[in-house]
Structures are given as structure tokens and as C-alpha cells.
Amino acid sequence: MPTGPALPSTTESLPLGALSDPILVDPGPRLLRAVVEAYREAAPALVEPSVADLADEAGEAGEAGEAGEADEADEAGEGDDLGRSRSLPELKVFAGESAVDAATAGFRSASRFAALDDADAMDLRVLDAPQPNAVLAGDETGFALIEGDGAGESDEATEERTRWHRVGDDASLRERYASRFADAEPYRLRTPSRRRVYEGFAARCDESVAAAVLRALAAEVDADSVGSAGPDPEETRVRAYAVGARQGVLDRALRRACEDAGLGSPSTFTRIKRLLREADLIETVSESQPVGRPRERLAARGALEAAETPEETAAAVRGVTE
């Protein structure tokens, strides 16, 4: 495995770190996904951390704080969860909005982009006009990228077999796009990274709820969805709130957790709560307090209450917003 992210090329892999201050111009969805996959292969715990990765990081952070070592770790670049991104090349991506929309469709795909954005490893901006070819350029060289099938088979190339031909060698390419990139609008991702989701729910609820939310967001609910990009933003919100209800979380704490996780505003989840209640999948139980209004604790009903796996939880709430 390469030590850093590298694009699959028809001759040999193309390490992005070999280019100085690289910029990728007008990549299609397939090339965008290949770039993110290259980063994921180089730093999986950063781009797509598992529940175990995130739980371990949370435990290590707690131990460091108890030992009074957190400040020293931060100064060394080791204390924060994103410190490892310093070893990754920073890539400027100048892409058409429709291409980014296609490449970030679904939670699984979009959360990887969000992780790179959180880590300042990718600066994603909107290109206003298509170019003749995709371009990858650094300060010293640049070239067009032409898509091809590295397998040499006659049938249509699958995404796994796709390779890119490097065409040309033009040191002026990067400068041609640098000023336009600086003036371009950032692409606003609507989906948070897995790390942000986990941290938002762990802080407002607890780590077991955070883990259950991520497992539900990763669940594939039928054979057609295997290998898919994951749930869309609305289904993501429904699954996250449904998991909180199954875990018996206080309604206010759950809505604040969803907001901290970057999934939407509290008012958005007031609507989600109403839809789940109308579908007879959740209910609320009032808990009196010595002072103030009673608190509302959520509880699952029907198919959601009966669900035993993340896949069954996702299936129970599928179509609630339709």
C-alpha cells in the first residue's frame, strides 16, 4: 500500500504528495471518488473511522486529560483527532457542482469528503464552467487526466478497474487556475463526517448512543443497497433520531445532539419527531422534576421497538418522510 494517497494510473500509481501544492480541476464524479478513496486507503482512521477507532480515541483523550498530558500532546500534533492529517498532502479541488453533488450523494460518500474538509486535507470549491479535460497540476508540472480501463477488457470499465492516463507536461497549468480557484465559492457540504456525528452524540448522550447511530447510518437494508453511497440526508436524520428513541434518550438532549453532530437544526428534528409519532414508531414519556416542567423521554414503538439490529432499525423507519 502506498504511504500516501495515490491515484490509479495506467502506468504506475500517481502519488499526490509528489506534486507541490496540487490542484485538481474539473474532475468527474468517478475521479472525485477515486481521490477520496486514495485518501481513505492512506489514512482510514481519519477518513472513515470505525466505531472502535472513535471509541479508542475518546478513551485515549480522557486518559490524557486525567494525566494532565493533553496540552503536551496538542503541542506535539498528536493530541487532536485530526493531527495525523499533517502527513497528508493538501489538495485543492476545483470541481463542477453537479459532479460534487453526484460524488457526495449518500451519507457514506459525503462523510468521507467531510472528514477531509475537517482535516484541512481538501479544499473543495465550485468551478463555474467545464474544462476540456480534468487537470492535475503542481508548481512544477501539470497534465490532463484521461479516463481509461486499466483492466484491458472489452466490457464497460467498472469503478474499481478505472485508471487515468497522464497527458502532457505543462508547468503553467497550475497558475492558469490558481487565481480563479482563490475567487471561487467553497462547496458547502451538508453531511458531517463520521467523527463529528460520533462526537456530537457522545457529548450530549453517551458513547453507546453514538456508536448505535453510526451503525444505523452504515446499515444496508436490502440487497439493492449493498455497496451503495448510504442514506440520503433526510433518511440520515430519521435513522439518527430513531436510534435515540430506541435508546430512551431525553427529547431535548437528542435534538441538541443531532444539531451538534451537524445533521440539522432542533426544529428539523421537531418535524422528524412528529413524522415518527404519526407512523406510530415512537412515543414520549413525561418525567416529573422537583423544579420546572416535566422532561420528555423518548421510547420506541411497533417495528422500531422490535428491531434488534442496525439493519432492522433502518428498515423500520424507511419511507417515513415520503
PDB file of C-alpha atoms in Angstrom:
ATOM      1  CA  MET A   1       0.000   0.000   0.000  1.00  0.00           C
ATOM      2  CA  PRO A   2       1.368   3.484  -0.810  1.00  0.00           C
ATOM      3  CA  THR A   3       2.485   5.601   2.099  1.00  0.00           C
ATOM      4  CA  GLY A   4       0.327   8.484   0.901  1.00  0.00           C
ATOM      5  CA  PRO A   5      -2.744   8.947  -1.310  1.00  0.00           C
ATOM      6  CA  ALA A   6      -2.104   7.949  -4.924  1.00  0.00           C
ATOM      7  CA  LEU A   7      -4.377   7.904  -7.960  1.00  0.00           C
ATOM      8  CA  PRO A   8      -4.610   4.710 -10.006  1.00  0.00           C
ATOM      9  CA  SER A   9      -2.760   5.379 -13.268  1.00  0.00           C
ATOM     10  CA  THR A  10      -2.328   3.257 -16.380  1.00  0.00           C
ATOM     11  CA  THR A  11       1.451   3.162 -15.906  1.00  0.00           C
ATOM     12  CA  GLU A  12       2.026   3.401 -12.164  1.00  0.00           C
ATOM     13  CA  SER A  13       0.161   4.931  -9.244  1.00  0.00           C
ATOM     14  CA  LEU A  14       0.387   8.698  -9.079  1.00  0.00           C
ATOM     15  CA  PRO A  15       1.266   9.905  -5.538  1.00  0.00           C
ATOM     16  CA  LEU A  16      -0.456  13.217  -4.858  1.00  0.00           C
ATOM     17  CA  GLY A  17       2.331  14.073  -2.433  1.00  0.00           C
ATOM     18  CA  ALA A  18       4.784  14.145  -5.352  1.00  0.00           C
ATOM     19  CA  LEU A  19       3.198  17.387  -6.569  1.00  0.00           C
ATOM     20  CA  SER A  20       3.852  20.723  -4.863  1.00  0.00           C
ATOM     21  CA  ASP A  21       0.617  22.460  -3.783  1.00  0.00           C
ATOM     22  CA  PRO A  22      -1.539  20.329  -6.127  1.00  0.00           C
ATOM     23  CA  ILE A  23      -4.815  21.438  -7.677  1.00  0.00           C
ATOM     24  CA  LEU A  24      -7.324  19.118  -9.342  1.00  0.00           C
ATOM     25  CA  VAL A  25      -9.528  20.833 -11.920  1.00  0.00           C
ATOM     26  CA  ASP A  26     -12.890  19.660 -13.271  1.00  0.00           C
ATOM     27  CA  PRO A  27     -12.850  16.039 -12.091  1.00  0.00           C
ATOM     28  CA  GLY A  28     -15.931  13.978 -12.818  1.00  0.00           C
ATOM     29  CA  PRO A  29     -17.723  12.057 -10.056  1.00  0.00           C
ATOM     30  CA  ARG A  30     -15.693   8.893 -10.703  1.00  0.00           C
ATOM     31  CA  LEU A  31     -12.368  10.714 -10.389  1.00  0.00           C
ATOM     32  CA  LEU A  32     -13.565  12.581  -7.293  1.00  0.00           C
ATOM     33  CA  ARG A  33     -14.492   9.299  -5.640  1.00  0.00           C
ATOM     34  CA  ALA A  34     -11.132   7.815  -6.631  1.00  0.00           C
ATOM     35  CA  VAL A  35      -9.305  10.730  -4.991  1.00  0.00           C
ATOM     36  CA  VAL A  36     -11.241  10.335  -1.751  1.00  0.00           C
ATOM     37  CA  GLU A  37     -10.719   6.571  -1.834  1.00  0.00           C
ATOM     38  CA  ALA A  38      -6.973   7.175  -2.220  1.00  0.00           C
ATOM     39  CA  TYR A  39      -7.003   9.302   0.930  1.00  0.00           C
ATOM     40  CA  ARG A  40      -9.117   6.692   2.715  1.00  0.00           C
ATOM     41  CA  GLU A  41      -6.657   3.942   1.872  1.00  0.00           C
ATOM     42  CA  ALA A  42      -3.768   6.094   3.118  1.00  0.00           C
ATOM     43  CA  ALA A  43      -5.492   7.182   6.349  1.00  0.00           C
ATOM     44  CA  PRO A  44      -8.594   5.040   7.017  1.00  0.00           C
ATOM     45  CA  ALA A  45      -8.956   6.072  10.677  1.00  0.00           C
ATOM     46  CA  LEU A  46      -9.107   9.703   9.585  1.00  0.00           C
ATOM     47  CA  VAL A  47     -11.358   9.498   6.535  1.00  0.00           C
ATOM     48  CA  GLU A  48     -13.722   6.724   7.626  1.00  0.00           C
ATOM     49  CA  PRO A  49     -13.026   5.802  11.243  1.00  0.00           C
ATOM     50  CA  SER A  50     -14.719   2.729  12.640  1.00  0.00           C
ATOM     51  CA  VAL A  51     -16.748   2.827  15.832  1.00  0.00           C
ATOM     52  CA  ALA A  52     -13.808   1.094  17.556  1.00  0.00           C
ATOM     53  CA  ASP A  53     -11.389   3.762  16.256  1.00  0.00           C
ATOM     54  CA  LEU A  54     -13.556   6.560  17.635  1.00  0.00           C
ATOM     55  CA  ALA A  55     -14.135   4.830  20.974  1.00  0.00           C
ATOM     56  CA  ASP A  56     -10.386   4.261  21.360  1.00  0.00           C
ATOM     57  CA  GLU A  57      -9.654   7.912  20.561  1.00  0.00           C
ATOM     58  CA  ALA A  58     -12.243   9.065  23.092  1.00  0.00           C
ATOM     59  CA  GLY A  59     -10.706   6.806  25.737  1.00  0.00           C
ATOM     60  CA  GLU A  60      -7.182   7.999  24.979  1.00  0.00           C
ATOM     61  CA  ALA A  61      -8.274  11.638  25.141  1.00  0.00           C
ATOM     62  CA  GLY A  62      -9.896  11.039  28.523  1.00  0.00           C
ATOM     63  CA  GLU A  63      -6.808   9.322  29.888  1.00  0.00           C
ATOM     64  CA  ALA A  64      -4.564  12.106  28.623  1.00  0.00           C
ATOM     65  CA  GLY A  65      -6.758  14.708  30.295  1.00  0.00           C
ATOM     66  CA  GLU A  66      -6.751  12.852  33.595  1.00  0.00           C
ATOM     67  CA  ALA A  67      -2.974  12.602  33.471  1.00  0.00           C
ATOM     68  CA  GLY A  68      -2.546  16.278  32.610  1.00  0.00           C
ATOM     69  CA  GLU A  69      -0.906  15.408  29.304  1.00  0.00           C
ATOM     70  CA  ALA A  70      -3.398  16.870  26.839  1.00  0.00           C
ATOM     71  CA  ASP A  71      -1.604  20.197  26.305  1.00  0.00           C
ATOM     72  CA  GLU A  72       1.730  18.489  25.635  1.00  0.00           C
ATOM     73  CA  ALA A  73       0.079  16.117  23.163  1.00  0.00           C
ATOM     74  CA  ASP A  74      -1.562  19.012  21.317  1.00  0.00           C
ATOM     75  CA  GLU A  75       1.739  20.858  21.004  1.00  0.00           C
ATOM     76  CA  ALA A  76       3.303  17.739  19.522  1.00  0.00           C
ATOM     77  CA  GLY A  77       0.469  17.431  16.986  1.00  0.00           C
ATOM     78  CA  GLU A  78      -0.672  14.148  18.483  1.00  0.00           C
ATOM     79  CA  GLY A  79      -3.460  15.146  20.838  1.00  0.00           C
ATOM     80  CA  ASP A  80      -6.214  16.126  18.447  1.00  0.00           C
ATOM     81  CA  ASP A  81      -8.044  13.518  16.378  1.00  0.00           C
ATOM     82  CA  LEU A  82      -7.005  15.201  13.141  1.00  0.00           C
ATOM     83  CA  GLY A  83      -3.292  15.552  13.920  1.00  0.00           C
ATOM     84  CA  ARG A  84      -2.448  12.695  11.559  1.00  0.00           C
ATOM     85  CA  SER A  85      -3.713  14.818   8.613  1.00  0.00           C
ATOM     86  CA  ARG A  86      -0.458  16.782   8.750  1.00  0.00           C
ATOM     87  CA  SER A  87       1.221  13.917   6.922  1.00  0.00           C
ATOM     88  CA  LEU A  88      -1.317  14.035   4.064  1.00  0.00           C
ATOM     89  CA  PRO A  89      -0.897  16.299   1.026  1.00  0.00           C
ATOM     90  CA  GLU A  90      -3.348  19.190   0.922  1.00  0.00           C
ATOM     91  CA  LEU A  91      -5.333  19.073  -2.308  1.00  0.00           C
ATOM     92  CA  LYS A  92      -7.254  21.939  -3.883  1.00  0.00           C
ATOM     93  CA  VAL A  93     -10.251  20.599  -5.797  1.00  0.00           C
ATOM     94  CA  PHE A  94     -11.907  22.880  -8.364  1.00  0.00           C
ATOM     95  CA  ALA A  95     -15.000  20.951  -9.449  1.00  0.00           C
ATOM     96  CA  GLY A  96     -18.352  21.438 -11.090  1.00  0.00           C
ATOM     97  CA  GLU A  97     -21.225  21.496  -8.628  1.00  0.00           C
ATOM     98  CA  SER A  98     -23.116  18.686 -10.379  1.00  0.00           C
ATOM     99  CA  ALA A  99     -20.040  16.428 -10.226  1.00  0.00           C
ATOM    100  CA  VAL A 100     -19.605  17.045  -6.494  1.00  0.00           C
ATOM    101  CA  ASP A 101     -23.320  16.508  -5.897  1.00  0.00           C
ATOM    102  CA  ALA A 102     -23.088  13.118  -7.618  1.00  0.00           C
ATOM    103  CA  ALA A 103     -19.894  12.116  -5.783  1.00  0.00           C
ATOM    104  CA  THR A 104     -21.317  13.076  -2.375  1.00  0.00           C
ATOM    105  CA  ALA A 105     -24.755  11.500  -2.753  1.00  0.00           C
ATOM    106  CA  GLY A 106     -25.457   9.484   0.376  1.00  0.00           C
ATOM    107  CA  PHE A 107     -24.051   9.611   3.896  1.00  0.00           C
ATOM    108  CA  ARG A 108     -21.199   7.151   3.334  1.00  0.00           C
ATOM    109  CA  SER A 109     -19.733   9.062   0.394  1.00  0.00           C
ATOM    110  CA  ALA A 110     -20.351  12.575   1.697  1.00  0.00           C
ATOM    111  CA  SER A 111     -18.986  11.868   5.181  1.00  0.00           C
ATOM    112  CA  ARG A 112     -15.614  10.937   3.658  1.00  0.00           C
ATOM    113  CA  PHE A 113     -15.423  14.308   1.899  1.00  0.00           C
ATOM    114  CA  ALA A 114     -16.441  15.996   5.159  1.00  0.00           C
ATOM    115  CA  ALA A 115     -13.644  14.232   7.028  1.00  0.00           C
ATOM    116  CA  LEU A 116     -11.062  15.558   4.576  1.00  0.00           C
ATOM    117  CA  ASP A 117     -12.569  19.036   4.844  1.00  0.00           C
ATOM    118  CA  ASP A 118     -12.473  18.868   8.667  1.00  0.00           C
ATOM    119  CA  ALA A 119      -8.817  17.868   8.482  1.00  0.00           C
ATOM    120  CA  ASP A 120      -7.957  20.658   6.019  1.00  0.00           C
ATOM    121  CA  ALA A 121      -6.668  17.977   3.656  1.00  0.00           C
ATOM    122  CA  MET A 122      -9.069  19.025   0.878  1.00  0.00           C
ATOM    123  CA  ASP A 123     -10.249  22.498  -0.146  1.00  0.00           C
ATOM    124  CA  LEU A 124     -13.313  21.953  -2.329  1.00  0.00           C
ATOM    125  CA  ARG A 125     -14.530  24.888  -4.462  1.00  0.00           C
ATOM    126  CA  VAL A 126     -17.093  25.300  -7.229  1.00  0.00           C
ATOM    127  CA  LEU A 127     -15.925  25.551 -10.847  1.00  0.00           C
ATOM    128  CA  ASP A 128     -18.282  27.723 -12.917  1.00  0.00           C
ATOM    129  CA  ALA A 129     -17.538  26.291 -16.386  1.00  0.00           C
ATOM    130  CA  PRO A 130     -16.455  22.852 -17.623  1.00  0.00           C
ATOM    131  CA  GLN A 131     -12.944  22.373 -18.983  1.00  0.00           C
ATOM    132  CA  PRO A 132     -11.828  20.244 -21.971  1.00  0.00           C
ATOM    133  CA  ASN A 133     -10.261  17.662 -19.628  1.00  0.00           C
ATOM    134  CA  ALA A 134      -9.640  17.095 -15.971  1.00  0.00           C
ATOM    135  CA  VAL A 135      -6.308  18.603 -14.915  1.00  0.00           C
ATOM    136  CA  LEU A 136      -3.950  17.781 -12.074  1.00  0.00           C
ATOM    137  CA  ALA A 137      -1.183  20.333 -11.584  1.00  0.00           C
ATOM    138  CA  GLY A 138       1.506  21.333  -9.123  1.00  0.00           C
ATOM    139  CA  ASP A 139       4.015  24.179  -9.071  1.00  0.00           C
ATOM    140  CA  GLU A 140       6.494  22.303 -11.276  1.00  0.00           C
ATOM    141  CA  THR A 141       4.359  20.195 -13.601  1.00  0.00           C
ATOM    142  CA  GLY A 142       0.795  19.591 -14.708  1.00  0.00           C
ATOM    143  CA  PHE A 143      -1.105  17.314 -17.051  1.00  0.00           C
ATOM    144  CA  ALA A 144      -4.538  16.297 -18.243  1.00  0.00           C
ATOM    145  CA  LEU A 145      -6.142  13.155 -16.844  1.00  0.00           C
ATOM    146  CA  ILE A 146      -7.955  10.961 -19.345  1.00  0.00           C
ATOM    147  CA  GLU A 147     -10.126   8.165 -18.000  1.00  0.00           C
ATOM    148  CA  GLY A 148      -9.467   4.644 -19.211  1.00  0.00           C
ATOM    149  CA  ASP A 149      -9.890   0.983 -18.311  1.00  0.00           C
ATOM    150  CA  GLY A 150      -6.725  -0.429 -16.831  1.00  0.00           C
ATOM    151  CA  ALA A 151      -8.017  -3.999 -16.989  1.00  0.00           C
ATOM    152  CA  GLY A 152      -7.890  -4.124 -20.778  1.00  0.00           C
ATOM    153  CA  GLU A 153     -11.281  -5.839 -21.037  1.00  0.00           C
ATOM    154  CA  SER A 154     -13.903  -5.131 -23.666  1.00  0.00           C
ATOM    155  CA  ASP A 155     -16.866  -4.619 -21.372  1.00  0.00           C
ATOM    156  CA  GLU A 156     -17.599  -1.321 -19.685  1.00  0.00           C
ATOM    157  CA  ALA A 157     -14.988  -0.404 -17.065  1.00  0.00           C
ATOM    158  CA  THR A 158     -16.126  -0.679 -13.509  1.00  0.00           C
ATOM    159  CA  GLU A 159     -15.152   1.927 -10.969  1.00  0.00           C
ATOM    160  CA  GLU A 160     -12.682  -0.485  -9.362  1.00  0.00           C
ATOM    161  CA  ARG A 161     -10.814  -1.018 -12.649  1.00  0.00           C
ATOM    162  CA  THR A 162     -10.739   2.597 -13.819  1.00  0.00           C
ATOM    163  CA  ARG A 163      -7.332   4.127 -14.409  1.00  0.00           C
ATOM    164  CA  TRP A 164      -6.264   7.563 -15.605  1.00  0.00           C
ATOM    165  CA  HIS A 165      -3.814   8.373 -18.387  1.00  0.00           C
ATOM    166  CA  ARG A 166      -1.479  11.310 -17.811  1.00  0.00           C
ATOM    167  CA  VAL A 167      -1.296  13.509 -20.906  1.00  0.00           C
ATOM    168  CA  GLY A 168       1.190  16.365 -21.370  1.00  0.00           C
ATOM    169  CA  ASP A 169       3.627  18.134 -19.075  1.00  0.00           C
ATOM    170  CA  ASP A 170       2.869  21.821 -18.625  1.00  0.00           C
ATOM    171  CA  ALA A 171       4.259  23.736 -15.659  1.00  0.00           C
ATOM    172  CA  SER A 172       1.939  26.675 -16.369  1.00  0.00           C
ATOM    173  CA  LEU A 173      -1.275  24.744 -15.797  1.00  0.00           C
ATOM    174  CA  ARG A 174      -1.488  25.395 -12.087  1.00  0.00           C
ATOM    175  CA  GLU A 175      -1.048  29.152 -12.474  1.00  0.00           C
ATOM    176  CA  ARG A 176      -3.779  29.169 -15.100  1.00  0.00           C
ATOM    177  CA  TYR A 177      -6.337  28.115 -12.471  1.00  0.00           C
ATOM    178  CA  ALA A 178      -4.891  29.449  -9.198  1.00  0.00           C
ATOM    179  CA  SER A 179      -6.493  32.910  -9.251  1.00  0.00           C
ATOM    180  CA  ARG A 180      -9.871  31.544 -10.371  1.00  0.00           C
ATOM    181  CA  PHE A 181      -9.750  28.999  -7.552  1.00  0.00           C
ATOM    182  CA  ALA A 182      -8.957  31.717  -4.987  1.00  0.00           C
ATOM    183  CA  ASP A 183     -12.044  33.681  -6.071  1.00  0.00           C
ATOM    184  CA  ALA A 184     -14.390  30.672  -6.250  1.00  0.00           C
ATOM    185  CA  GLU A 185     -17.082  29.814  -3.710  1.00  0.00           C
ATOM    186  CA  PRO A 186     -16.445  26.888  -1.350  1.00  0.00           C
ATOM    187  CA  TYR A 187     -18.681  23.875  -1.861  1.00  0.00           C
ATOM    188  CA  ARG A 188     -20.915  23.601   1.204  1.00  0.00           C
ATOM    189  CA  LEU A 189     -21.195  20.015   2.331  1.00  0.00           C
ATOM    190  CA  ARG A 190     -24.498  19.248   4.040  1.00  0.00           C
ATOM    191  CA  THR A 191     -23.296  15.990   5.542  1.00  0.00           C
ATOM    192  CA  PRO A 192     -20.970  15.769   8.573  1.00  0.00           C
ATOM    193  CA  SER A 193     -18.063  13.376   8.969  1.00  0.00           C
ATOM    194  CA  ARG A 194     -18.446  10.168  10.963  1.00  0.00           C
ATOM    195  CA  ARG A 195     -16.172  11.660  13.626  1.00  0.00           C
ATOM    196  CA  ARG A 196     -18.391  14.725  14.069  1.00  0.00           C
ATOM    197  CA  VAL A 197     -21.503  12.550  14.329  1.00  0.00           C
ATOM    198  CA  TYR A 198     -19.887  10.338  16.947  1.00  0.00           C
ATOM    199  CA  GLU A 199     -18.584  13.263  19.000  1.00  0.00           C
ATOM    200  CA  GLY A 200     -21.918  15.106  18.892  1.00  0.00           C
ATOM    201  CA  PHE A 201     -23.887  12.144  20.228  1.00  0.00           C
ATOM    202  CA  ALA A 202     -21.199  11.044  22.684  1.00  0.00           C
ATOM    203  CA  ALA A 203     -21.119  14.505  24.273  1.00  0.00           C
ATOM    204  CA  ARG A 204     -24.889  15.030  24.569  1.00  0.00           C
ATOM    205  CA  CYS A 205     -25.945  11.407  25.160  1.00  0.00           C
ATOM    206  CA  ASP A 206     -23.178   8.851  25.625  1.00  0.00           C
ATOM    207  CA  GLU A 207     -20.760   6.735  23.618  1.00  0.00           C
ATOM    208  CA  SER A 208     -23.133   3.774  23.331  1.00  0.00           C
ATOM    209  CA  VAL A 209     -25.735   6.000  21.646  1.00  0.00           C
ATOM    210  CA  ALA A 210     -23.068   7.492  19.376  1.00  0.00           C
ATOM    211  CA  ALA A 211     -21.940   4.012  18.336  1.00  0.00           C
ATOM    212  CA  ALA A 212     -25.511   2.880  17.681  1.00  0.00           C
ATOM    213  CA  VAL A 213     -26.181   5.929  15.491  1.00  0.00           C
ATOM    214  CA  LEU A 214     -23.123   5.260  13.311  1.00  0.00           C
ATOM    215  CA  ARG A 215     -24.041   1.598  12.939  1.00  0.00           C
ATOM    216  CA  ALA A 216     -27.555   2.546  11.843  1.00  0.00           C
ATOM    217  CA  LEU A 217     -26.211   5.065   9.325  1.00  0.00           C
ATOM    218  CA  ALA A 218     -23.936   2.387   7.865  1.00  0.00           C
ATOM    219  CA  ALA A 219     -26.723  -0.211   7.657  1.00  0.00           C
ATOM    220  CA  GLU A 220     -27.822  -1.514   4.272  1.00  0.00           C
ATOM    221  CA  VAL A 221     -31.449  -2.500   4.323  1.00  0.00           C
ATOM    222  CA  ASP A 222     -31.824  -4.625   1.199  1.00  0.00           C
ATOM    223  CA  ALA A 223     -29.792  -6.392  -1.462  1.00  0.00           C
ATOM    224  CA  ASP A 224     -30.106  -3.464  -3.887  1.00  0.00           C
ATOM    225  CA  SER A 225     -28.355  -1.114  -1.454  1.00  0.00           C
ATOM    226  CA  VAL A 226     -25.213  -3.235  -0.920  1.00  0.00           C
ATOM    227  CA  GLY A 227     -22.190  -1.088  -1.736  1.00  0.00           C
ATOM    228  CA  SER A 228     -24.388   1.989  -2.032  1.00  0.00           C
ATOM    229  CA  ALA A 229     -23.419   5.516  -1.048  1.00  0.00           C
ATOM    230  CA  GLY A 230     -25.589   5.261   2.069  1.00  0.00           C
ATOM    231  CA  PRO A 231     -28.778   7.034   3.182  1.00  0.00           C
ATOM    232  CA  ASP A 232     -29.667  10.469   1.825  1.00  0.00           C
ATOM    233  CA  PRO A 233     -29.677  13.471   4.222  1.00  0.00           C
ATOM    234  CA  GLU A 234     -33.341  13.112   5.188  1.00  0.00           C
ATOM    235  CA  GLU A 235     -33.093   9.375   5.831  1.00  0.00           C
ATOM    236  CA  THR A 236     -29.890  10.001   7.787  1.00  0.00           C
ATOM    237  CA  ARG A 237     -31.744  12.348  10.143  1.00  0.00           C
ATOM    238  CA  VAL A 238     -34.618   9.897  10.599  1.00  0.00           C
ATOM    239  CA  ARG A 239     -32.287   6.994  11.398  1.00  0.00           C
ATOM    240  CA  ALA A 240     -30.286   9.057  13.897  1.00  0.00           C
ATOM    241  CA  TYR A 241     -33.380  10.262  15.753  1.00  0.00           C
ATOM    242  CA  ALA A 242     -34.909   6.771  15.708  1.00  0.00           C
ATOM    243  CA  VAL A 243     -31.798   5.332  17.331  1.00  0.00           C
ATOM    244  CA  GLY A 244     -32.031   7.939  20.090  1.00  0.00           C
ATOM    245  CA  ALA A 245     -35.640   6.939  20.683  1.00  0.00           C
ATOM    246  CA  ARG A 246     -34.676   3.261  20.879  1.00  0.00           C
ATOM    247  CA  GLN A 247     -32.029   4.177  23.438  1.00  0.00           C
ATOM    248  CA  GLY A 248     -34.549   6.098  25.579  1.00  0.00           C
ATOM    249  CA  VAL A 249     -32.799   9.472  25.268  1.00  0.00           C
ATOM    250  CA  LEU A 250     -34.406  12.685  26.511  1.00  0.00           C
ATOM    251  CA  ASP A 251     -36.006  14.507  23.584  1.00  0.00           C
ATOM    252  CA  ARG A 252     -34.211  17.798  24.250  1.00  0.00           C
ATOM    253  CA  ALA A 253     -30.821  16.112  24.605  1.00  0.00           C
ATOM    254  CA  LEU A 254     -31.389  14.145  21.387  1.00  0.00           C
ATOM    255  CA  ARG A 255     -32.312  17.200  19.346  1.00  0.00           C
ATOM    256  CA  ARG A 256     -29.259  19.058  20.652  1.00  0.00           C
ATOM    257  CA  ALA A 257     -27.061  16.032  19.868  1.00  0.00           C
ATOM    258  CA  CYS A 258     -28.368  15.956  16.298  1.00  0.00           C
ATOM    259  CA  GLU A 259     -27.566  19.661  15.962  1.00  0.00           C
ATOM    260  CA  ASP A 260     -24.050  19.254  17.412  1.00  0.00           C
ATOM    261  CA  ALA A 261     -23.480  16.316  15.058  1.00  0.00           C
ATOM    262  CA  GLY A 262     -24.207  18.563  12.067  1.00  0.00           C
ATOM    263  CA  LEU A 263     -27.354  16.725  11.000  1.00  0.00           C
ATOM    264  CA  GLY A 264     -29.765  19.657  11.219  1.00  0.00           C
ATOM    265  CA  SER A 265     -31.376  22.229  13.484  1.00  0.00           C
ATOM    266  CA  PRO A 266     -33.538  21.374  16.518  1.00  0.00           C
ATOM    267  CA  SER A 267     -36.612  22.489  14.556  1.00  0.00           C
ATOM    268  CA  THR A 268     -35.748  19.975  11.834  1.00  0.00           C
ATOM    269  CA  PHE A 269     -35.860  17.221  14.422  1.00  0.00           C
ATOM    270  CA  THR A 270     -39.109  18.507  15.856  1.00  0.00           C
ATOM    271  CA  ARG A 271     -40.507  17.672  12.402  1.00  0.00           C
ATOM    272  CA  ILE A 272     -38.772  14.272  12.358  1.00  0.00           C
ATOM    273  CA  LYS A 273     -40.226  13.517  15.778  1.00  0.00           C
ATOM    274  CA  ARG A 274     -43.725  14.352  14.530  1.00  0.00           C
ATOM    275  CA  LEU A 275     -43.343  12.084  11.490  1.00  0.00           C
ATOM    276  CA  LEU A 276     -42.163   9.163  13.617  1.00  0.00           C
ATOM    277  CA  ARG A 277     -45.038   9.665  16.053  1.00  0.00           C
ATOM    278  CA  GLU A 278     -47.558   9.773  13.196  1.00  0.00           C
ATOM    279  CA  ALA A 279     -46.087   6.492  11.936  1.00  0.00           C
ATOM    280  CA  ASP A 280     -46.617   5.067  15.459  1.00  0.00           C
ATOM    281  CA  LEU A 281     -42.905   4.297  15.785  1.00  0.00           C
ATOM    282  CA  ILE A 282     -42.121   6.423  18.841  1.00  0.00           C
ATOM    283  CA  GLU A 283     -43.817   7.847  21.905  1.00  0.00           C
ATOM    284  CA  THR A 284     -42.792  10.171  24.697  1.00  0.00           C
ATOM    285  CA  VAL A 285     -42.973   9.560  28.431  1.00  0.00           C
ATOM    286  CA  SER A 286     -43.120  12.528  30.807  1.00  0.00           C
ATOM    287  CA  GLU A 287     -40.743  12.544  33.762  1.00  0.00           C
ATOM    288  CA  SER A 288     -41.586  14.942  36.577  1.00  0.00           C
ATOM    289  CA  GLN A 289     -38.836  17.036  38.167  1.00  0.00           C
ATOM    290  CA  PRO A 290     -38.653  18.761  41.562  1.00  0.00           C
ATOM    291  CA  VAL A 291     -38.484  22.106  39.765  1.00  0.00           C
ATOM    292  CA  GLY A 292     -39.647  23.100  36.313  1.00  0.00           C
ATOM    293  CA  ARG A 293     -41.602  21.404  33.576  1.00  0.00           C
ATOM    294  CA  PRO A 294     -41.576  17.624  33.170  1.00  0.00           C
ATOM    295  CA  ARG A 295     -38.961  16.191  30.857  1.00  0.00           C
ATOM    296  CA  GLU A 296     -39.899  14.123  27.829  1.00  0.00           C
ATOM    297  CA  ARG A 297     -38.087  10.842  27.370  1.00  0.00           C
ATOM    298  CA  LEU A 298     -38.440   9.019  24.072  1.00  0.00           C
ATOM    299  CA  ALA A 299     -39.411   5.376  23.612  1.00  0.00           C
ATOM    300  CA  ALA A 300     -39.695   3.171  20.533  1.00  0.00           C
ATOM    301  CA  ARG A 301     -42.923   1.509  19.418  1.00  0.00           C
ATOM    302  CA  GLY A 302     -44.017  -1.037  16.847  1.00  0.00           C
ATOM    303  CA  ALA A 303     -41.444  -2.184  14.298  1.00  0.00           C
ATOM    304  CA  LEU A 304     -38.825   0.188  15.729  1.00  0.00           C
ATOM    305  CA  GLU A 305     -39.200  -1.287  19.189  1.00  0.00           C
ATOM    306  CA  ALA A 306     -38.958  -4.807  17.764  1.00  0.00           C
ATOM    307  CA  ALA A 307     -35.811  -4.066  15.730  1.00  0.00           C
ATOM    308  CA  GLU A 308     -32.770  -5.929  17.031  1.00  0.00           C
ATOM    309  CA  THR A 309     -30.083  -4.991  14.500  1.00  0.00           C
ATOM    310  CA  PRO A 310     -28.987  -1.738  12.809  1.00  0.00           C
ATOM    311  CA  GLU A 311     -30.423  -3.080   9.544  1.00  0.00           C
ATOM    312  CA  GLU A 312     -33.803  -3.741  11.163  1.00  0.00           C
ATOM    313  CA  THR A 313     -33.762  -0.268  12.725  1.00  0.00           C
ATOM    314  CA  ALA A 314     -33.073   1.314   9.329  1.00  0.00           C
ATOM    315  CA  ALA A 315     -35.782  -0.797   7.680  1.00  0.00           C
ATOM    316  CA  ALA A 316     -38.338   0.115  10.362  1.00  0.00           C
ATOM    317  CA  VAL A 317     -38.134   3.833   9.600  1.00  0.00           C
ATOM    318  CA  ARG A 318     -37.607   3.605   5.860  1.00  0.00           C
ATOM    319  CA  GLY A 319     -40.047   5.775   3.926  1.00  0.00           C
ATOM    320  CA  VAL A 320     -41.257   7.728   6.969  1.00  0.00           C
ATOM    321  CA  THR A 321     -40.698  11.076   5.241  1.00  0.00           C
ATOM    322  CA  GLU A 322     -42.269  10.085   1.916  1.00  0.00           C
TER     323      GLU A 322
END
